[in-house]
Coordinates of C-alpha atoms in Angstrom, one line a residue:
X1 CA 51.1 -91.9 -35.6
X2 CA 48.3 -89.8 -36.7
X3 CA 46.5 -88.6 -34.2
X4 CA 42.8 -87.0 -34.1
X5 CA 42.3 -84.0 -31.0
X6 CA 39.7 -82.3 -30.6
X7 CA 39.4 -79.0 -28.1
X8 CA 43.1 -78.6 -29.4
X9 CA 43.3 -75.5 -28.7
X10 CA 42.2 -75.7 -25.0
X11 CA 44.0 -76.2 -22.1
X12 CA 44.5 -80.4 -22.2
X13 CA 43.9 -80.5 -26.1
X14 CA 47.1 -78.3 -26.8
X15 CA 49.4 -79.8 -24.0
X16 CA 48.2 -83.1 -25.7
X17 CA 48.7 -81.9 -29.2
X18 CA 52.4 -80.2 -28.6
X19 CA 53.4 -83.3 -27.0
X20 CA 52.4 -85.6 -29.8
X21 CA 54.0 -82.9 -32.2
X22 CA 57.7 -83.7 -30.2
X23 CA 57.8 -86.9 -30.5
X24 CA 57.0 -86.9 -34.7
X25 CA 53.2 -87.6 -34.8
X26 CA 50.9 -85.7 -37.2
X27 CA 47.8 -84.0 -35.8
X28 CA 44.7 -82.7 -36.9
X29 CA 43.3 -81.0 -34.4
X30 CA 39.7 -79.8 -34.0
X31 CA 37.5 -76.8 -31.9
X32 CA 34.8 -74.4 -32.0
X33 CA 35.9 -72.2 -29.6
X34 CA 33.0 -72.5 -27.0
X35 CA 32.8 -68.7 -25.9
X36 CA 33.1 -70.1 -22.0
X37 CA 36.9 -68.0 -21.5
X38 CA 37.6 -65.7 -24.5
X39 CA 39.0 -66.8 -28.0
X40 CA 42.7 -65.2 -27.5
X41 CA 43.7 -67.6 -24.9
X42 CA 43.2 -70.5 -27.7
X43 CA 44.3 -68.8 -30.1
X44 CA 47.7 -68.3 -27.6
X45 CA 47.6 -72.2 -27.5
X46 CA 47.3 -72.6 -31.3
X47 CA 50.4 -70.6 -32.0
X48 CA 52.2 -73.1 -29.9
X49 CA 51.1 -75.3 -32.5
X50 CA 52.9 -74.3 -35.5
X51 CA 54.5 -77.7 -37.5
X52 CA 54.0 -78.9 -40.8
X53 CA 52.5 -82.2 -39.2
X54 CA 49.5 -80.2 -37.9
X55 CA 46.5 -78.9 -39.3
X56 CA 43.4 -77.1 -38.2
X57 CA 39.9 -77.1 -38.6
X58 CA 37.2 -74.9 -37.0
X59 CA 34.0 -77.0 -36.7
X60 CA 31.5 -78.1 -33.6
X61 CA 31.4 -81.5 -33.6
X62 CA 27.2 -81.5 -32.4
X63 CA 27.0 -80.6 -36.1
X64 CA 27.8 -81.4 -39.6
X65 CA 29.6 -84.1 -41.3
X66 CA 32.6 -85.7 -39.1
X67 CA 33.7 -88.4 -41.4
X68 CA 36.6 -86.1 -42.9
X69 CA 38.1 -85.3 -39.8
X70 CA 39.0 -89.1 -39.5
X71 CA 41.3 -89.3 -42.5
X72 CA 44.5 -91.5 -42.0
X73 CA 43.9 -91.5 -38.4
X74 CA 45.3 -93.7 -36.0
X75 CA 44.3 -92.5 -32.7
X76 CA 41.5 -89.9 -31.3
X77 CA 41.8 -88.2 -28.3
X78 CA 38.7 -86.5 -27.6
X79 CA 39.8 -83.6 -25.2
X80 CA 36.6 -81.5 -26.5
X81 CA 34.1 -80.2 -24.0
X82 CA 31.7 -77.8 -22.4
X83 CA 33.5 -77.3 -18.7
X84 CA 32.8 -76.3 -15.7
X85 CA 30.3 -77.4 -12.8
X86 CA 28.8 -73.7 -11.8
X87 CA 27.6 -73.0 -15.5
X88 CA 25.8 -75.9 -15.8
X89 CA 23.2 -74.9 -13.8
X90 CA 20.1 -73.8 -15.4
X91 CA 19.7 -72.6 -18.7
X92 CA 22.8 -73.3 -20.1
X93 CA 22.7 -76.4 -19.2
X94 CA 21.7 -77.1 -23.6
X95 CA 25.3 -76.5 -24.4
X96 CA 26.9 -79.0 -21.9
X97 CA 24.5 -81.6 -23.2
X98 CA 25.5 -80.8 -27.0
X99 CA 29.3 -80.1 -26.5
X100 CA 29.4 -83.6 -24.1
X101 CA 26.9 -85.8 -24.9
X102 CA 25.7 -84.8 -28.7
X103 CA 29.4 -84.7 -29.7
X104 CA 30.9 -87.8 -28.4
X105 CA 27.8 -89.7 -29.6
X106 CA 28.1 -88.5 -33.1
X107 CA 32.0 -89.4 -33.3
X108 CA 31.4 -92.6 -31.9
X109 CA 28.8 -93.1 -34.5
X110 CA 30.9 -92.1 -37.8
X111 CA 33.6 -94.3 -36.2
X112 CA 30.6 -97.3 -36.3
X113 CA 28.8 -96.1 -39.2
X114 CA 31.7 -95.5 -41.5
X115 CA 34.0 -98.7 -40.1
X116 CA 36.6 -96.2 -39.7
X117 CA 39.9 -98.4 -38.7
X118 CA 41.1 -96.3 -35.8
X119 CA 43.2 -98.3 -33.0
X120 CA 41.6 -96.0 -30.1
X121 CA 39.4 -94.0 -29.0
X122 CA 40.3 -91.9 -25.6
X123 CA 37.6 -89.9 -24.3
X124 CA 38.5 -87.2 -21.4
X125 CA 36.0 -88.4 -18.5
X126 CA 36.2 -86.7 -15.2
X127 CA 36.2 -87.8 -11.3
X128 CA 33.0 -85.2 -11.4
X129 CA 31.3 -88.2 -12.0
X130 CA 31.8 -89.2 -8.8
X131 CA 30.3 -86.4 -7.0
X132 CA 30.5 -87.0 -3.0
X133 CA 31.8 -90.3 -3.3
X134 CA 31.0 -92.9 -0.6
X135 CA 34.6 -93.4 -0.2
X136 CA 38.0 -92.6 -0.4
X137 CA 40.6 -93.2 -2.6
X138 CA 37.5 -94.2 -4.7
X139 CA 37.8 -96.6 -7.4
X140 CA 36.1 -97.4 -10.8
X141 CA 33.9 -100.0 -9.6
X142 CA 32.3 -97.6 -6.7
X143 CA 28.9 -95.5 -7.8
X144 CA 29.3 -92.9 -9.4
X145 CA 27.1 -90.2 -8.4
X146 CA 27.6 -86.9 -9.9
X147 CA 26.2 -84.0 -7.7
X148 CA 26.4 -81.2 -11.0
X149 CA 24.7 -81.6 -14.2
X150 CA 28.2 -81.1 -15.7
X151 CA 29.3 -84.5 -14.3
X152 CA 26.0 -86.1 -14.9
X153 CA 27.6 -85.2 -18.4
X154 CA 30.3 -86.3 -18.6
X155 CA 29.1 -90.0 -17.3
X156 CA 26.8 -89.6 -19.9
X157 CA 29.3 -89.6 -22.6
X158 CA 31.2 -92.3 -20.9
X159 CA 28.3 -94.6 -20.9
X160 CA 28.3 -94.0 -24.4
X161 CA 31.9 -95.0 -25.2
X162 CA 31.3 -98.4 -22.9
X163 CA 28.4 -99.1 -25.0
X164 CA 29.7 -98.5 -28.3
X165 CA 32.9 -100.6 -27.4
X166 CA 30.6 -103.1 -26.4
X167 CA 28.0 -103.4 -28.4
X168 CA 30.3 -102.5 -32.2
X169 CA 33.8 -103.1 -30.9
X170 CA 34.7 -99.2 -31.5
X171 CA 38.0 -99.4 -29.2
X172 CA 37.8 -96.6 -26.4
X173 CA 39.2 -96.1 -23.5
X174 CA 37.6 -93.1 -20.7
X175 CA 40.7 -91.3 -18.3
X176 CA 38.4 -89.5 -15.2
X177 CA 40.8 -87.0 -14.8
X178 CA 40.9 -85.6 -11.3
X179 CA 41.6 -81.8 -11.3
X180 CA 43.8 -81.2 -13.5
X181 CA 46.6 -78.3 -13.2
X182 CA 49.8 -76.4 -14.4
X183 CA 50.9 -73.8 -16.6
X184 CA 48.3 -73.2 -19.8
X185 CA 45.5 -73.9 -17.2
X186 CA 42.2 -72.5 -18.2
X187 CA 41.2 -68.8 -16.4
X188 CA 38.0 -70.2 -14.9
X189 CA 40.2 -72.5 -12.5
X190 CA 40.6 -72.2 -9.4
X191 CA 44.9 -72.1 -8.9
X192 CA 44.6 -69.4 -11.8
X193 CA 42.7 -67.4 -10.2
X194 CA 44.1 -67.8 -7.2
X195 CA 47.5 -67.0 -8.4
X196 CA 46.9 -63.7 -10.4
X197 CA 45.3 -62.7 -7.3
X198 CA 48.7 -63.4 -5.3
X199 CA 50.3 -61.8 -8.2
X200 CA 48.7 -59.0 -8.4
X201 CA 48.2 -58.5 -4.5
X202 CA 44.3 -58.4 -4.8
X203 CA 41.9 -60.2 -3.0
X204 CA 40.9 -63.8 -4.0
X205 CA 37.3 -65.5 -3.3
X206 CA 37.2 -69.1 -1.8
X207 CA 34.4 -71.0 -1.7
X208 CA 33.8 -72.9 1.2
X209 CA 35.7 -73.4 4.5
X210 CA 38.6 -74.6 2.1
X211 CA 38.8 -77.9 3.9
X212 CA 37.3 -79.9 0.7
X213 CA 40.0 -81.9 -0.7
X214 CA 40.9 -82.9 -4.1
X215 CA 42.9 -85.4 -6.0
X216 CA 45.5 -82.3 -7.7
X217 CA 47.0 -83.8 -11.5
X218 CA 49.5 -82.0 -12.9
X219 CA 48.9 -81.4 -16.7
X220 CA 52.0 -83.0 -18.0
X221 CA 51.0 -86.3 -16.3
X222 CA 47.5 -86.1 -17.8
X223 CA 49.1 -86.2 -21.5
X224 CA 51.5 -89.2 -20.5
X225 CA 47.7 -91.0 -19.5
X226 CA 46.5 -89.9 -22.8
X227 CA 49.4 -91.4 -24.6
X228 CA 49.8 -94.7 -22.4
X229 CA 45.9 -95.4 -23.1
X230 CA 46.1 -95.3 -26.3
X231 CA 48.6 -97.9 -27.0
X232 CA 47.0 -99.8 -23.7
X233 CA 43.6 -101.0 -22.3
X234 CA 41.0 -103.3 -22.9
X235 CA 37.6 -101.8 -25.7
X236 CA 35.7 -100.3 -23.1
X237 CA 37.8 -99.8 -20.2
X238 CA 37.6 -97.1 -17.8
X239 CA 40.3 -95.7 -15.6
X240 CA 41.1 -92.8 -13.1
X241 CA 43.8 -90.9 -13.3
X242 CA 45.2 -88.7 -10.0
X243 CA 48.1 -87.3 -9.2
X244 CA 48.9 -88.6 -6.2
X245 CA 48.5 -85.2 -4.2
X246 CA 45.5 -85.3 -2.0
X247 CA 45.4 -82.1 0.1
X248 CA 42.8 -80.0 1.4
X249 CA 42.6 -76.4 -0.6
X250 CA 44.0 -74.7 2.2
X251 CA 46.9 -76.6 2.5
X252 CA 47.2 -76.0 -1.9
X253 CA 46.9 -72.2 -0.5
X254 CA 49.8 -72.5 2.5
X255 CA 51.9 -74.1 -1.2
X256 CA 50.5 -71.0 -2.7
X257 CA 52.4 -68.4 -0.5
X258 CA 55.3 -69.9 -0.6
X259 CA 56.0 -69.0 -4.0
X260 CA 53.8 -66.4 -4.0
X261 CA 54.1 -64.4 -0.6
X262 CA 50.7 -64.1 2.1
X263 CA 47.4 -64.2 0.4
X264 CA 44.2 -62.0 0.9
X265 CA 41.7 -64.8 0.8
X266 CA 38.0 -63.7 1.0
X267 CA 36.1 -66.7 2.1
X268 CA 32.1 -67.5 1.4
X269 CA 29.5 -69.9 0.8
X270 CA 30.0 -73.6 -1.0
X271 CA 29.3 -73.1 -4.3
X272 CA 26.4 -76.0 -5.4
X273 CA 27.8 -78.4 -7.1
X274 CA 31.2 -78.6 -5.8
X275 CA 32.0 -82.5 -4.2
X276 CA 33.1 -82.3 -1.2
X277 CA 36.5 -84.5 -1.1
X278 CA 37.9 -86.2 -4.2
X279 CA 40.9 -89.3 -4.2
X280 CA 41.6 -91.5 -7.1
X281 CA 42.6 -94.9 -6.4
X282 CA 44.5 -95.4 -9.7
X283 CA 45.8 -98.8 -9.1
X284 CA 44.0 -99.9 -12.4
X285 CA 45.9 -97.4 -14.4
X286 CA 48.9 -98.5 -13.0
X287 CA 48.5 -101.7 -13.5
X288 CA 47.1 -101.2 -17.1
X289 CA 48.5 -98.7 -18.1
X290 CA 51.7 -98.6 -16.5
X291 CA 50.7 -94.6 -15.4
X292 CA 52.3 -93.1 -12.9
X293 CA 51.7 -89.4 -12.1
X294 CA 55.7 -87.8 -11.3
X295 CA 54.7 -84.4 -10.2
X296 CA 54.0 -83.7 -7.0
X297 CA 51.4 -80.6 -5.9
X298 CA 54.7 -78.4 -4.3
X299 CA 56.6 -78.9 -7.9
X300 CA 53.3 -78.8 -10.1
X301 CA 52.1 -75.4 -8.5
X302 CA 56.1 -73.7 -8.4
X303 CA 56.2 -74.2 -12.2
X304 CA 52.2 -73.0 -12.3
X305 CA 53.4 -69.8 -10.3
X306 CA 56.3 -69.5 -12.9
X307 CA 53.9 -69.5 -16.0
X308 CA 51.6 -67.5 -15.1
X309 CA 53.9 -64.4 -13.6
X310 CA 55.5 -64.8 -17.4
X311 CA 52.2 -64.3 -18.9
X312 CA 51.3 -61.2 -17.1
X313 CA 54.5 -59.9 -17.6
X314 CA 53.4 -60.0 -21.4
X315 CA 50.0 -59.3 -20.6
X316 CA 48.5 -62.7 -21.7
X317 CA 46.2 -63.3 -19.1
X318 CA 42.1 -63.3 -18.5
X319 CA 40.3 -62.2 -15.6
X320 CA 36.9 -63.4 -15.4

């Protein structure tokens, strides 16, 4: 296979792209480096990169021509975006609508345009679209309901990839990940920063009461969904994808100190934006797909805790 991916060189992306790499594929891979966590961090992720059966280019997809990036390809995973729910707010708000809306639209245009012959399209959606959902586990067929402008984004882009399989047959398929974790995580997340707090015996901030609840998927599961959907699923389909560990972020925090020793948590208010509870009911991926997350949120965080005390032993870590 040749595979498109673009953010390669962020956190997803590059798990994605070393993975495909393993098993023989080629991969062009694509980023602009979005200044949101600095440029040595993906630059770290690049180097992991290194094969003969990968090549680079440096471009933002909200501009210029796209149509050579699709050479020979197979498969595009489109990892690429502006992240984050408290930046979205206010003024920077422009970037999240070019780097997740603008983008995807003119990819799935050049795919439409050009007749490219690509097999599939998997887009990177997000259970932010879900905001406070009206229940729990939540499927794909309950409203969606995003509560940040960053998730009204990213269901903006996902309305796009329904249409465009609709409407020209461009063959996509949209994963809403739900919090996604592990080692090569990005610095602006929360189990980062909580454990190079813990590792470095300083003080970490929590929003909220820490009784909000999330749907935790460990990274490695997240690329076997990217990799399932694009051999499986109907033009158009959408599917969650969770890892099966629903806990409450102080219960992720008792997990913490276990590896990790007591924490100095500094609690304060919710942070707008934030959803109160997330739970994927991922029967539809199962059944589809045949995904199945295998990592559980006491393993996934242990090998989270391991990384990340490597990388400050090197110094390879961000604080921001």
């Amino acid at each position: 296979m040749r595979a498109l991916v673009t953010g390669v060189a962020g956190f997803v992306g590059s798990a994605l792209a070393r993975r495909l790499l393993a098993s023989g594929s080629e991969v062009v891979g694509v980023d602009c480096f979005l200044d949101y966590y600095p440029r040595a961090l993906k630059n770290q992720n690049l180097e992991t990169l290194k094969s003969d059966r990968f090549s680079f280019v440096e471009q933002n997809l909200a501009h210029g021509d796209l149509s050579q990036l699709f050479n020979g390809v197979d498969v595009v995973f489109h990892q690429a975006a502006q992240a984050g729910v408290r930046k979205s707010w206010g003024e920077y708000f422009s970037t999240y609508v070019e780097s997740n809306v603008l983008a995807t639209q003119r990819m799935l245009e050049t795919i439409r345009v050009k007749k490219i012959p690509i097999k599939k399209f998997v887009y990177a959606s997000s259970s932010s679209v879900y905001g406070n959902a009206e229940k729990l586990p939540t499927s794909e067929l309950d409203r969606p309901q995003p509560v940040s402008p960053y998730g009204v984004t990213k269901l903006a882009a996902e309305h796009l990839c329904v249409l465009y399989a609709k409407e020209y047959g461009v063959p996509t398929t949209s994963l809403r990940y739900f919090t996604v974790y592990g080692p090569g995580q990005r610095p602006d997340m929360a189990f980062y920063k909580f454990i190079l707090a813990g590792l470095e015996g300083r003080e970490l901030s929590l929003y909220g009461t820490g009784e909000q609840s999330r749907d935790f998927t460990f990274i490695d599961d997240i690329v076997d969904a990217n990799l399932a959907a694009s051999e499986k699923g109907a033009a158009g389909s959408v599917f969650n994808i969770g890892g099966g560990s629903h806990v409450t972020v102080n219960q992720a925090l008792t997990i913490l100190e276990r590896n990790l020793g007591p924490l100095k948590v500094v609690r304060s208010e919710r942070a707008a934006g934030d959803a109160a509870h997330t739970g994927a009911d991922a029967t539809n991926a199962k059944k589809e797909l045949n995904f199945a997350p295998k990592i559980d949120i006491e393993e996934g965080l242990r090998r989270e805790c391991e990384w990340l005390r490597a990388q400050l032993k090197i110094g390879a870590v961000a604080r921001l």
